[in-house]
């Protein structure tokens, strides 16, 4: 039997620290949001905490796959959650059950409608913030007529942009999607799709773009070449940024990890985690750890050394999601009758790309080399030097929502 395919394209974006102005999203209607919040505040908090747990479970799966290859990891858990939740709108039976529990939603506490309303609140909130742009889109083949309820929910709750395309023109439809993604991520993700499977009938896509400016910026003149210790046998040259300032830090004795908070000039922070042993940190860490670290942090004067880097990651997530229990959507058992009663649909691919650029001020700032005189004066205060593999997450300060998560093994690849 022929199956039409449904591709789920997930992508996410970038941190670049810049001086440019970037206005994103549209204003939030407070009255509207209050109506939505009324009655669903509990759903929002259940979905939010499910999303956090999902971030760590997904990280561990991606790490297990990446470890053998010594690869960096970087992804946006919220982007994956949103796209899969949008798919679950059209899933039924066991396929729906697997998506729901894979995402960490508890059937006896949350209905699909609760989840949809919670994501509406979260996405509207995200769109009202200056340094963050987040949304979804759905691309539908000209000849394919999905259930109107499905599209309606995607547009209303997931704020989806809707497009009709001709997927039989596989290069043109790939271009259309790539152009959309490119624009939404300000050029950071410019080729999500190589070419389309001409049997595609629909793409669901989610994106997130974040651009933060450090509360205290690094002086490019102090940046100098240094070595990053990938492992016992490998050292690679990096441009090391240096800053002496008061920073919030915490040393977790139990998992032997030093944590540094770098604040953005907004409600966002980057947490950098430098473990004695990476596996100990990766196996142990959880939302509870982040809460504990943030609560227990002390401010003190430090010299910090952070490499400047730009990384790109690309994942095909079929295997990882299958291992997380979301199996049926990829095979003959797929029940996506909520998208279309008349067609048998199956998910062919879930892909994710992400980029991260870290520098003193902006993505295009000129590199500068630090001078020794400065370093001498720096040597009088304690040092925290990220010159070996470390982990990183970007969180919203108040909610501790995790926008991005990753591990930097080698800043040069
Ligand atoms: C929402 O608020 C209105 C007015 O305050 C109230 O009548 C209604 O019952 C609330 N809805 C829910 C679902 O709680
Ligand atoms: C999909 O799930 C619904 C609800 O459980 C069920 O009634 C229907 O028979 C299933 N359809 C397919 C094709 O599996
Ligand atoms: C789901 O929620 C119910 C009721 O609150 C609870 O008894 C159950 O343990 C939860 N299931 C999971 C898997 O967390
Ligand atoms: C589509 O693109 C591929 C490679 O980019 C090319 O080889 C192929 O000829 C193109 N097909 C059409 C119909 O333009
Ligand atoms: C953000 O940075 C500007 C200067 O670049 C400063 O005037 C402003 O107070 C900062 N805002 C916050 C919230 O820190």
Tab-separated table of C-alpha atoms and ligand atoms in Angstrom:
chain	number	residue	atom	x	y	z
A	1	UNK	CA	0.000	0.000	0.000
A	2	UNK	CA	1.217	3.500	-0.778
A	3	UNK	CA	1.764	5.784	2.147
A	4	UNK	CA	1.829	9.491	1.695
A	5	UNK	CA	4.522	10.923	3.906
A	6	UNK	CA	4.429	13.649	6.457
A	7	UNK	CA	7.769	15.242	7.198
A	8	UNK	CA	8.305	17.055	10.438
A	9	UNK	CA	11.037	19.592	10.082
A	10	UNK	CA	12.297	21.065	13.237
A	11	UNK	CA	14.947	23.619	13.431
A	12	UNK	CA	16.322	26.000	15.807
A	13	UNK	CA	18.615	28.807	16.012
A	14	UNK	CA	21.282	30.823	17.448
A	15	UNK	CA	22.732	32.885	20.126
A	16	UNK	CA	24.621	35.759	18.724
A	17	UNK	CA	25.740	38.510	20.879
A	18	UNK	CA	25.388	41.639	18.925
A	19	UNK	CA	24.836	45.298	18.830
A	20	UNK	CA	22.256	45.260	16.059
A	21	UNK	CA	18.641	45.932	16.814
A	22	UNK	CA	16.355	43.073	16.253
A	23	UNK	CA	12.641	43.440	16.572
A	24	UNK	CA	10.794	40.238	16.634
A	25	UNK	CA	7.279	39.007	16.842
A	26	UNK	CA	4.220	41.072	17.389
A	27	UNK	CA	2.740	42.638	20.455
A	28	UNK	CA	0.909	40.544	22.925
A	29	UNK	CA	-2.735	41.224	23.604
A	30	UNK	CA	-2.859	41.119	27.397
A	31	UNK	CA	-6.642	40.768	27.515
A	32	UNK	CA	-6.494	37.814	25.182
A	33	UNK	CA	-3.730	36.194	27.151
A	34	UNK	CA	-5.642	36.541	30.375
A	35	UNK	CA	-8.625	34.798	28.859
A	36	UNK	CA	-6.395	31.948	27.794
A	37	UNK	CA	-4.618	31.779	31.121
A	38	UNK	CA	-7.889	31.712	32.969
A	39	UNK	CA	-8.626	28.080	33.565
A	40	UNK	CA	-5.386	26.794	32.053
A	41	UNK	CA	-2.703	28.164	34.371
A	42	UNK	CA	-2.299	24.675	35.765
A	43	UNK	CA	-1.927	23.209	32.250
A	44	UNK	CA	0.744	25.773	31.457
A	45	UNK	CA	2.759	24.732	34.485
A	46	UNK	CA	2.295	21.005	33.778
A	47	UNK	CA	3.357	21.458	30.152
A	48	UNK	CA	6.276	23.671	31.163
A	49	UNK	CA	7.647	21.132	33.607
A	50	UNK	CA	7.098	18.297	31.096
A	51	UNK	CA	9.095	20.309	28.541
A	52	UNK	CA	11.962	20.690	31.009
A	53	UNK	CA	12.097	16.967	31.763
A	54	UNK	CA	11.912	16.246	28.033
A	55	UNK	CA	14.976	18.469	27.453
A	56	UNK	CA	17.159	16.276	29.691
A	57	UNK	CA	15.822	12.986	28.354
A	58	UNK	CA	16.424	14.159	24.786
A	59	UNK	CA	19.906	15.405	25.688
A	60	UNK	CA	20.887	12.017	27.079
A	61	UNK	CA	19.645	10.255	23.926
A	62	UNK	CA	21.492	12.664	21.634
A	63	UNK	CA	24.616	12.348	23.789
A	64	UNK	CA	24.504	8.559	23.618
A	65	UNK	CA	24.416	8.792	19.815
A	66	UNK	CA	27.036	11.550	19.553
A	67	UNK	CA	29.550	10.193	22.091
A	68	UNK	CA	31.089	7.579	19.879
A	69	UNK	CA	31.824	10.295	17.347
A	70	UNK	CA	33.157	12.952	19.726
A	71	UNK	CA	30.695	15.517	18.447
A	72	UNK	CA	29.379	18.723	19.943
A	73	UNK	CA	25.722	18.689	20.901
A	74	UNK	CA	23.463	21.658	20.565
A	75	UNK	CA	19.718	21.741	20.136
A	76	UNK	CA	16.572	23.530	21.188
A	77	UNK	CA	14.366	21.287	23.299
A	78	UNK	CA	11.444	23.730	23.151
A	79	UNK	CA	11.556	23.674	19.366
A	80	UNK	CA	11.323	19.870	19.350
A	81	UNK	CA	8.513	19.864	21.925
A	82	UNK	CA	6.452	22.411	20.006
A	83	UNK	CA	6.754	20.571	16.681
A	84	UNK	CA	5.881	17.197	18.171
A	85	UNK	CA	2.986	18.672	20.148
A	86	UNK	CA	1.654	20.194	16.912
A	87	UNK	CA	1.902	16.770	15.268
A	88	UNK	CA	0.071	15.184	18.196
A	89	UNK	CA	-2.951	17.391	17.357
A	90	UNK	CA	-3.475	15.114	14.353
A	91	UNK	CA	-2.431	11.822	15.947
A	92	UNK	CA	-4.929	9.275	17.251
A	93	UNK	CA	-4.955	6.040	19.201
A	94	UNK	CA	-1.607	4.508	20.125
A	95	UNK	CA	0.343	6.982	17.954
A	96	UNK	CA	-1.129	9.819	20.003
A	97	UNK	CA	-0.502	8.009	23.259
A	98	UNK	CA	3.175	7.510	22.359
A	99	UNK	CA	3.673	11.151	21.390
A	100	UNK	CA	1.949	12.329	24.555
A	101	UNK	CA	3.957	10.203	26.928
A	102	UNK	CA	7.152	10.670	24.894
A	103	UNK	CA	6.786	14.416	25.427
A	104	UNK	CA	6.127	13.782	29.122
A	105	UNK	CA	2.448	14.771	29.184
A	106	UNK	CA	0.337	12.798	31.613
A	107	UNK	CA	-2.927	11.582	30.059
A	108	UNK	CA	-4.790	11.711	33.347
A	109	UNK	CA	-3.799	15.325	33.998
A	110	UNK	CA	-3.769	16.867	30.524
A	111	UNK	CA	-5.931	16.597	27.407
A	112	UNK	CA	-4.691	17.524	23.941
A	113	UNK	CA	-6.757	20.712	24.240
A	114	UNK	CA	-5.015	21.613	27.513
A	115	UNK	CA	-1.666	21.094	25.810
A	116	UNK	CA	-2.706	23.189	22.798
A	117	UNK	CA	-3.860	26.036	25.034
A	118	UNK	CA	-0.683	25.871	27.097
A	119	UNK	CA	1.491	26.137	23.971
A	120	UNK	CA	-0.608	29.080	22.815
A	121	UNK	CA	0.218	30.883	26.057
A	122	UNK	CA	3.910	29.927	25.838
A	123	UNK	CA	4.261	30.936	22.177
A	124	UNK	CA	2.445	34.240	22.667
A	125	UNK	CA	4.659	34.960	25.621
A	126	UNK	CA	7.761	34.122	23.556
A	127	UNK	CA	6.626	36.366	20.716
A	128	UNK	CA	6.177	39.302	23.069
A	129	UNK	CA	9.868	39.203	24.016
A	130	UNK	CA	12.383	41.322	22.175
A	131	UNK	CA	15.349	38.992	22.001
A	132	UNK	CA	13.501	35.837	21.089
A	133	UNK	CA	11.489	34.752	18.064
A	134	UNK	CA	9.653	31.481	18.076
A	135	UNK	CA	6.923	30.018	15.946
A	136	UNK	CA	5.638	27.275	13.709
A	137	UNK	CA	4.554	26.809	10.120
A	138	UNK	CA	2.703	24.227	8.120
A	139	UNK	CA	3.288	23.594	4.413
A	140	UNK	CA	0.484	21.727	2.675
A	141	UNK	CA	0.540	20.209	-0.803
A	142	UNK	CA	-1.871	21.837	-3.265
A	143	UNK	CA	-3.688	18.585	-3.897
A	144	UNK	CA	-3.960	17.534	-0.265
A	145	UNK	CA	-6.901	18.596	1.898
A	146	UNK	CA	-6.213	18.142	5.606
A	147	UNK	CA	-8.976	18.145	8.188
A	148	UNK	CA	-9.995	21.782	8.778
A	149	UNK	CA	-9.942	21.232	12.570
A	150	UNK	CA	-6.301	20.215	12.392
A	151	UNK	CA	-5.216	23.322	10.486
A	152	UNK	CA	-7.449	25.480	12.677
A	153	UNK	CA	-5.762	24.271	15.863
A	154	UNK	CA	-2.299	24.705	14.389
A	155	UNK	CA	-3.107	28.259	13.385
A	156	UNK	CA	-4.887	29.226	16.578
A	157	UNK	CA	-2.904	27.468	19.298
A	158	UNK	CA	0.490	26.993	17.662
A	159	UNK	CA	0.277	30.338	15.833
A	160	UNK	CA	1.274	28.509	12.641
A	161	UNK	CA	1.873	30.268	9.342
A	162	UNK	CA	0.152	28.238	6.623
A	163	UNK	CA	1.366	27.761	3.023
A	164	UNK	CA	0.233	25.820	-0.021
A	165	UNK	CA	3.064	24.313	-2.029
A	166	UNK	CA	3.509	21.849	-4.876
A	167	UNK	CA	5.612	19.079	-3.374
A	168	UNK	CA	5.844	17.298	-6.732
A	169	UNK	CA	8.274	20.108	-7.644
A	170	UNK	CA	10.665	18.855	-5.023
A	171	UNK	CA	13.437	21.425	-5.582
A	172	UNK	CA	11.042	24.378	-5.608
A	173	UNK	CA	9.247	23.262	-2.467
A	174	UNK	CA	12.595	22.730	-0.714
A	175	UNK	CA	13.536	26.283	-1.723
A	176	UNK	CA	10.271	27.636	-0.352
A	177	UNK	CA	10.848	25.993	3.013
A	178	UNK	CA	14.525	26.950	3.161
A	179	UNK	CA	13.699	30.572	2.370
A	180	UNK	CA	11.114	30.704	5.129
A	181	UNK	CA	13.491	29.190	7.680
A	182	UNK	CA	16.351	31.391	6.544
A	183	UNK	CA	14.241	34.495	7.050
A	184	UNK	CA	12.900	33.418	10.441
A	185	UNK	CA	16.390	32.632	11.764
A	186	UNK	CA	18.024	35.723	10.233
A	187	UNK	CA	20.135	33.617	7.915
A	188	UNK	CA	21.474	31.316	10.599
A	189	UNK	CA	19.803	28.193	9.252
A	190	UNK	CA	19.867	28.566	5.499
A	191	UNK	CA	19.549	25.025	4.235
A	192	UNK	CA	17.346	22.867	6.369
A	193	UNK	CA	16.181	20.821	3.402
A	194	UNK	CA	18.227	19.424	0.521
A	195	UNK	CA	15.378	18.186	-1.608
A	196	UNK	CA	11.876	16.968	-0.910
A	197	UNK	CA	10.461	13.531	-1.231
A	198	UNK	CA	7.876	14.187	-3.990
A	199	UNK	CA	5.346	12.053	-2.122
A	200	UNK	CA	5.270	14.546	0.722
A	201	UNK	CA	1.897	16.031	1.517
A	202	UNK	CA	2.649	18.195	4.522
A	203	UNK	CA	5.505	19.688	6.570
A	204	UNK	CA	5.178	20.910	10.096
A	205	UNK	CA	8.000	23.171	11.131
A	206	UNK	CA	9.018	25.024	14.263
A	207	UNK	CA	11.759	27.590	14.686
A	208	UNK	CA	13.371	29.582	17.472
A	209	UNK	CA	15.781	32.448	17.240
A	210	UNK	CA	17.453	34.109	20.190
A	211	UNK	CA	19.797	36.996	20.177
A	212	UNK	CA	21.199	38.137	23.468
A	213	UNK	CA	23.704	40.750	24.447
A	214	UNK	CA	25.877	40.118	27.501
A	215	UNK	CA	25.020	42.286	30.485
A	216	UNK	CA	28.785	42.802	30.754
A	217	UNK	CA	30.619	42.496	27.472
A	218	UNK	CA	34.096	41.146	26.838
A	219	UNK	CA	36.812	43.484	25.637
A	220	UNK	CA	37.923	42.230	22.201
A	221	UNK	CA	41.381	43.626	22.837
A	222	UNK	CA	41.909	41.078	25.590
A	223	UNK	CA	40.940	38.099	23.448
A	224	UNK	CA	43.941	36.005	22.582
A	225	UNK	CA	44.886	32.665	21.179
A	226	UNK	CA	44.905	29.847	23.690
A	227	UNK	CA	44.545	26.075	23.707
A	228	UNK	CA	41.367	24.105	24.267
A	229	UNK	CA	41.997	20.636	25.667
A	230	UNK	CA	39.652	18.337	23.761
A	231	UNK	CA	41.082	15.223	25.437
A	232	UNK	CA	44.379	13.832	26.693
A	233	UNK	CA	45.820	13.641	23.206
A	234	UNK	CA	44.203	16.600	21.491
A	235	UNK	CA	44.641	20.317	21.997
A	236	UNK	CA	43.175	22.801	19.560
A	237	UNK	CA	43.794	26.548	19.235
A	238	UNK	CA	40.901	28.870	20.135
A	239	UNK	CA	40.398	32.588	20.498
A	240	UNK	CA	39.916	32.896	24.260
A	241	UNK	CA	37.847	35.790	25.582
A	242	UNK	CA	38.751	37.069	29.010
A	243	UNK	CA	36.744	39.086	31.492
A	244	UNK	CA	37.255	40.094	35.097
A	245	UNK	CA	33.998	40.894	36.837
A	246	UNK	CA	31.572	39.814	39.551
A	247	UNK	CA	29.849	36.613	38.471
A	248	UNK	CA	27.337	34.234	40.005
A	249	UNK	CA	28.921	30.834	40.465
A	250	UNK	CA	28.305	27.618	42.295
A	251	UNK	CA	30.393	24.525	42.844
A	252	UNK	CA	28.298	21.379	43.041
A	253	UNK	CA	30.338	19.012	45.247
A	254	UNK	CA	28.164	16.008	44.518
A	255	UNK	CA	28.551	15.993	40.759
A	256	UNK	CA	31.897	17.810	40.916
A	257	UNK	CA	30.879	20.598	38.577
A	258	UNK	CA	31.534	24.339	38.607
A	259	UNK	CA	28.651	26.413	37.304
A	260	UNK	CA	28.929	29.942	35.954
A	261	UNK	CA	26.015	32.203	35.122
A	262	UNK	CA	26.513	34.749	32.369
A	263	UNK	CA	23.592	37.135	32.289
A	264	UNK	CA	22.235	38.573	29.104
A	265	UNK	CA	20.955	42.115	29.109
A	266	UNK	CA	17.412	40.725	29.481
A	267	UNK	CA	15.661	38.061	31.508
A	268	UNK	CA	17.865	35.359	29.947
A	269	UNK	CA	21.064	33.763	31.196
A	270	UNK	CA	23.588	31.301	29.908
A	271	UNK	CA	24.702	28.665	32.386
A	272	UNK	CA	28.099	27.129	31.690
A	273	UNK	CA	28.961	23.921	33.488
A	274	UNK	CA	32.554	22.766	33.799
A	275	UNK	CA	32.633	19.227	35.232
A	276	UNK	CA	35.572	17.233	36.558
A	277	UNK	CA	34.040	14.316	34.707
A	278	UNK	CA	31.606	14.959	31.855
A	279	UNK	CA	29.773	11.624	32.158
A	280	UNK	CA	29.009	12.233	35.846
A	281	UNK	CA	27.403	15.557	35.009
A	282	UNK	CA	25.530	14.230	31.971
A	283	UNK	CA	24.077	11.271	33.814
A	284	UNK	CA	23.039	13.194	36.894
A	285	UNK	CA	21.790	16.560	35.824
A	286	UNK	CA	18.100	17.432	35.917
A	287	UNK	CA	15.760	20.412	36.282
A	288	UNK	CA	16.240	20.083	40.052
A	289	UNK	CA	19.968	20.711	39.684
A	290	UNK	CA	19.430	23.908	37.746
A	291	UNK	CA	16.981	25.128	40.390
A	292	UNK	CA	19.460	24.295	43.154
A	293	UNK	CA	22.360	25.987	41.356
A	294	UNK	CA	20.399	29.157	40.691
A	295	UNK	CA	19.244	29.319	44.315
A	296	UNK	CA	22.675	28.647	45.799
A	297	UNK	CA	24.802	30.851	43.572
A	298	UNK	CA	27.174	33.362	45.099
A	299	UNK	CA	28.520	36.426	43.440
A	300	UNK	CA	32.272	36.849	43.461
A	301	UNK	CA	35.000	38.450	41.436
A	302	UNK	CA	36.440	36.094	38.857
A	303	UNK	CA	38.573	35.984	35.775
A	304	UNK	CA	36.629	34.025	33.237
A	305	UNK	CA	38.053	32.521	30.059
A	306	UNK	CA	35.460	31.557	27.459
A	307	UNK	CA	36.320	30.491	23.925
A	308	UNK	CA	34.795	32.375	21.029
A	309	UNK	CA	33.073	29.868	18.833
A	310	UNK	CA	30.461	29.176	16.189
A	311	UNK	CA	29.027	25.710	15.924
A	312	UNK	CA	26.364	24.117	13.763
A	313	UNK	CA	24.622	20.859	14.428
A	314	UNK	CA	22.298	18.766	12.327
A	315	UNK	CA	20.278	15.806	13.474
A	316	UNK	CA	17.957	13.300	11.937
A	317	UNK	CA	15.927	12.416	14.999
A	318	UNK	CA	14.008	9.337	13.881
A	319	UNK	CA	16.142	6.898	15.902
A	320	UNK	CA	16.289	9.039	19.010
A	321	UNK	CA	12.521	9.589	19.086
A	322	UNK	CA	11.905	5.919	18.417
A	323	UNK	CA	14.102	5.057	21.402
A	324	UNK	CA	12.014	7.472	23.466
A	325	UNK	CA	8.919	5.435	22.677
A	326	UNK	CA	7.582	7.447	19.735
A	327	UNK	CA	7.746	4.522	17.322
A	328	UNK	CA	4.410	4.129	15.609
A	329	UNK	CA	4.425	7.470	13.803
A	330	UNK	CA	7.369	6.297	11.676
A	331	UNK	CA	5.840	3.023	10.523
A	332	UNK	CA	2.838	1.245	9.150
A	333	UNK	CA	1.027	1.542	12.498
A	334	UNK	CA	0.977	5.347	12.234
A	335	UNK	CA	-2.429	6.759	13.093
A	336	UNK	CA	-2.577	10.355	11.875
A	337	UNK	CA	-6.291	10.289	11.084
A	338	UNK	CA	-6.671	13.648	12.813
A	339	UNK	CA	-4.706	15.188	9.926
A	340	UNK	CA	-6.667	13.319	7.286
A	341	UNK	CA	-9.317	10.609	7.494
A	342	UNK	CA	-9.009	9.798	3.832
A	343	UNK	CA	-5.275	9.317	3.491
A	344	UNK	CA	-2.921	7.022	5.344
A	345	UNK	CA	-0.101	9.154	6.613
A	346	UNK	CA	3.226	8.371	8.204
A	347	UNK	CA	6.146	10.470	9.431
A	348	UNK	CA	9.210	9.963	7.230
A	349	UNK	CA	11.768	12.185	8.947
A	350	UNK	CA	12.269	14.417	11.932
A	351	UNK	CA	15.323	16.662	11.526
A	352	UNK	CA	16.808	19.337	13.730
A	353	UNK	CA	19.558	21.875	13.094
A	354	UNK	CA	20.997	24.360	15.479
A	355	UNK	CA	23.757	26.964	15.560
A	356	UNK	CA	25.499	28.732	18.381
A	357	UNK	CA	27.850	31.687	18.055
A	358	UNK	CA	29.525	33.102	21.111
A	359	UNK	CA	31.719	36.171	21.008
A	360	UNK	CA	32.467	39.409	22.814
A	361	UNK	CA	29.776	41.589	21.252
A	362	UNK	CA	28.488	40.352	17.933
A	363	UNK	CA	28.712	37.581	15.429
A	364	UNK	CA	30.865	39.681	13.134
A	365	UNK	CA	33.053	41.424	15.684
A	366	UNK	CA	36.687	41.463	14.693
A	367	UNK	CA	38.916	39.131	16.610
A	368	UNK	CA	41.533	40.759	18.759
A	369	UNK	CA	44.482	39.360	20.646
A	370	UNK	CA	44.924	40.038	24.343
A	371	UNK	CA	48.148	41.442	25.690
A	372	UNK	CA	50.248	40.062	28.489
A	373	UNK	CA	50.113	43.119	30.707
A	374	UNK	CA	46.382	42.608	31.102
A	375	UNK	CA	46.807	38.962	31.901
A	376	UNK	CA	49.266	39.692	34.657
A	377	UNK	CA	46.786	41.891	36.461
A	378	UNK	CA	44.180	39.180	35.979
A	379	UNK	CA	46.299	36.586	37.676
A	380	UNK	CA	45.657	38.032	41.127
A	381	UNK	CA	42.062	36.802	41.335
A	382	UNK	CA	40.781	33.243	41.018
A	383	UNK	CA	40.379	31.885	37.541
A	384	UNK	CA	37.630	29.888	35.896
A	385	UNK	CA	38.813	28.751	32.525
A	386	UNK	CA	36.591	26.950	30.038
A	387	UNK	CA	39.470	25.377	28.174
A	388	UNK	CA	38.152	21.825	28.182
A	389	UNK	CA	34.796	20.258	27.340
A	390	UNK	CA	31.883	21.990	29.036
A	391	UNK	CA	28.125	22.075	28.907
A	392	UNK	CA	25.870	25.000	28.265
A	393	UNK	CA	22.190	25.829	28.595
A	394	UNK	CA	20.265	28.997	27.911
A	395	UNK	CA	17.393	29.596	30.246
A	396	UNK	CA	14.785	32.157	31.009
A	397	UNK	CA	15.536	33.539	34.452
A	398	UNK	CA	12.065	33.502	35.994
A	399	UNK	CA	10.622	30.288	34.596
A	400	UNK	CA	13.899	28.396	34.136
A	401	UNK	CA	12.567	27.315	30.739
A	402	UNK	CA	15.357	25.786	28.706
A	403	UNK	CA	15.647	27.346	25.270
A	404	UNK	CA	18.858	25.624	24.263
A	405	UNK	CA	21.107	22.939	25.668
A	406	UNK	CA	24.445	21.561	24.593
A	407	UNK	CA	27.949	20.298	25.156
A	408	UNK	CA	31.037	21.870	23.661
A	409	UNK	CA	33.724	19.267	23.126
A	410	UNK	CA	35.697	21.054	20.445
A	411	UNK	CA	34.915	24.674	19.604
A	412	UNK	CA	36.691	24.313	16.258
A	413	UNK	CA	34.331	21.850	14.556
B	1	LIG	C1	-12.693	32.454	33.285
B	1	LIG	O1	-13.046	33.645	33.947
B	1	LIG	C2	-14.438	33.941	33.899
B	1	LIG	C3	-14.666	35.320	34.488
B	1	LIG	O2	-13.687	35.632	35.438
B	1	LIG	C4	-15.216	32.868	34.648
B	1	LIG	O3	-16.602	33.126	34.599
B	1	LIG	C5	-14.917	31.532	33.982
B	1	LIG	O4	-15.539	30.498	34.710
B	1	LIG	C6	-13.424	31.269	33.902
B	1	LIG	N1	-13.171	30.093	33.107
B	1	LIG	C7	-12.524	29.052	33.571
B	1	LIG	C8	-12.382	27.922	32.608
B	1	LIG	O5	-12.057	29.013	34.681
B	2	LIG	C1	-6.886	5.543	14.892
B	2	LIG	O1	-7.241	5.703	16.245
B	2	LIG	C2	-8.660	5.827	16.437
B	2	LIG	C3	-8.882	6.175	17.903
B	2	LIG	O2	-8.255	5.241	18.740
B	2	LIG	C4	-9.321	4.518	16.014
B	2	LIG	O3	-10.735	4.636	16.182
B	2	LIG	C5	-8.994	4.268	14.543
B	2	LIG	O4	-9.506	3.018	14.166
B	2	LIG	C6	-7.495	4.274	14.312
B	2	LIG	N1	-7.254	4.249	12.874
B	2	LIG	C7	-6.221	3.601	12.362
B	2	LIG	C8	-6.094	3.683	10.881
B	2	LIG	O5	-5.435	2.976	13.048
B	3	LIG	C1	-0.248	10.798	36.040
B	3	LIG	O1	-1.074	11.502	36.930
B	3	LIG	C2	-1.748	10.665	37.858
B	3	LIG	C3	-2.759	11.510	38.632
B	3	LIG	O2	-2.183	12.712	39.076
B	3	LIG	C4	-0.704	9.998	38.751
B	3	LIG	O3	-1.348	9.119	39.680
B	3	LIG	C5	0.253	9.200	37.873
B	3	LIG	O4	1.297	8.641	38.658
B	3	LIG	C6	0.859	10.057	36.783
B	3	LIG	N1	1.604	9.235	35.859
B	3	LIG	C7	2.866	9.457	35.585
B	3	LIG	C8	3.485	8.541	34.606
B	3	LIG	O5	3.494	10.382	36.065
B	4	LIG	C1	17.029	19.334	-8.198
B	4	LIG	O1	18.261	19.616	-7.559
B	4	LIG	C2	19.233	18.608	-7.750
B	4	LIG	C3	20.464	18.943	-6.941
B	4	LIG	O2	20.342	20.164	-6.292
B	4	LIG	C4	19.567	18.522	-9.252
B	4	LIG	O3	20.506	17.492	-9.443
B	4	LIG	C5	18.294	18.225	-10.010
B	4	LIG	O4	18.563	18.246	-11.395
B	4	LIG	C6	17.211	19.242	-9.685
B	4	LIG	N1	15.958	18.823	-10.310
B	4	LIG	C7	15.217	19.652	-11.027
B	4	LIG	C8	13.955	19.095	-11.586
B	4	LIG	O5	15.512	20.829	-11.185
B	5	LIG	C1	20.987	46.971	28.529
B	5	LIG	O1	22.130	47.594	28.021
B	5	LIG	C2	22.013	49.002	27.892
B	5	LIG	C3	23.311	49.524	27.331
B	5	LIG	O2	23.739	48.730	26.264
B	5	LIG	C4	21.715	49.616	29.241
B	5	LIG	O3	21.535	51.020	29.085
B	5	LIG	C5	20.461	48.996	29.824
B	5	LIG	O4	20.264	49.483	31.103
B	5	LIG	C6	20.588	47.484	29.882
B	5	LIG	N1	19.345	46.911	30.319
B	5	LIG	C7	19.281	45.961	31.247
B	5	LIG	C8	17.919	45.416	31.533
B	5	LIG	O5	20.251	45.552	31.817
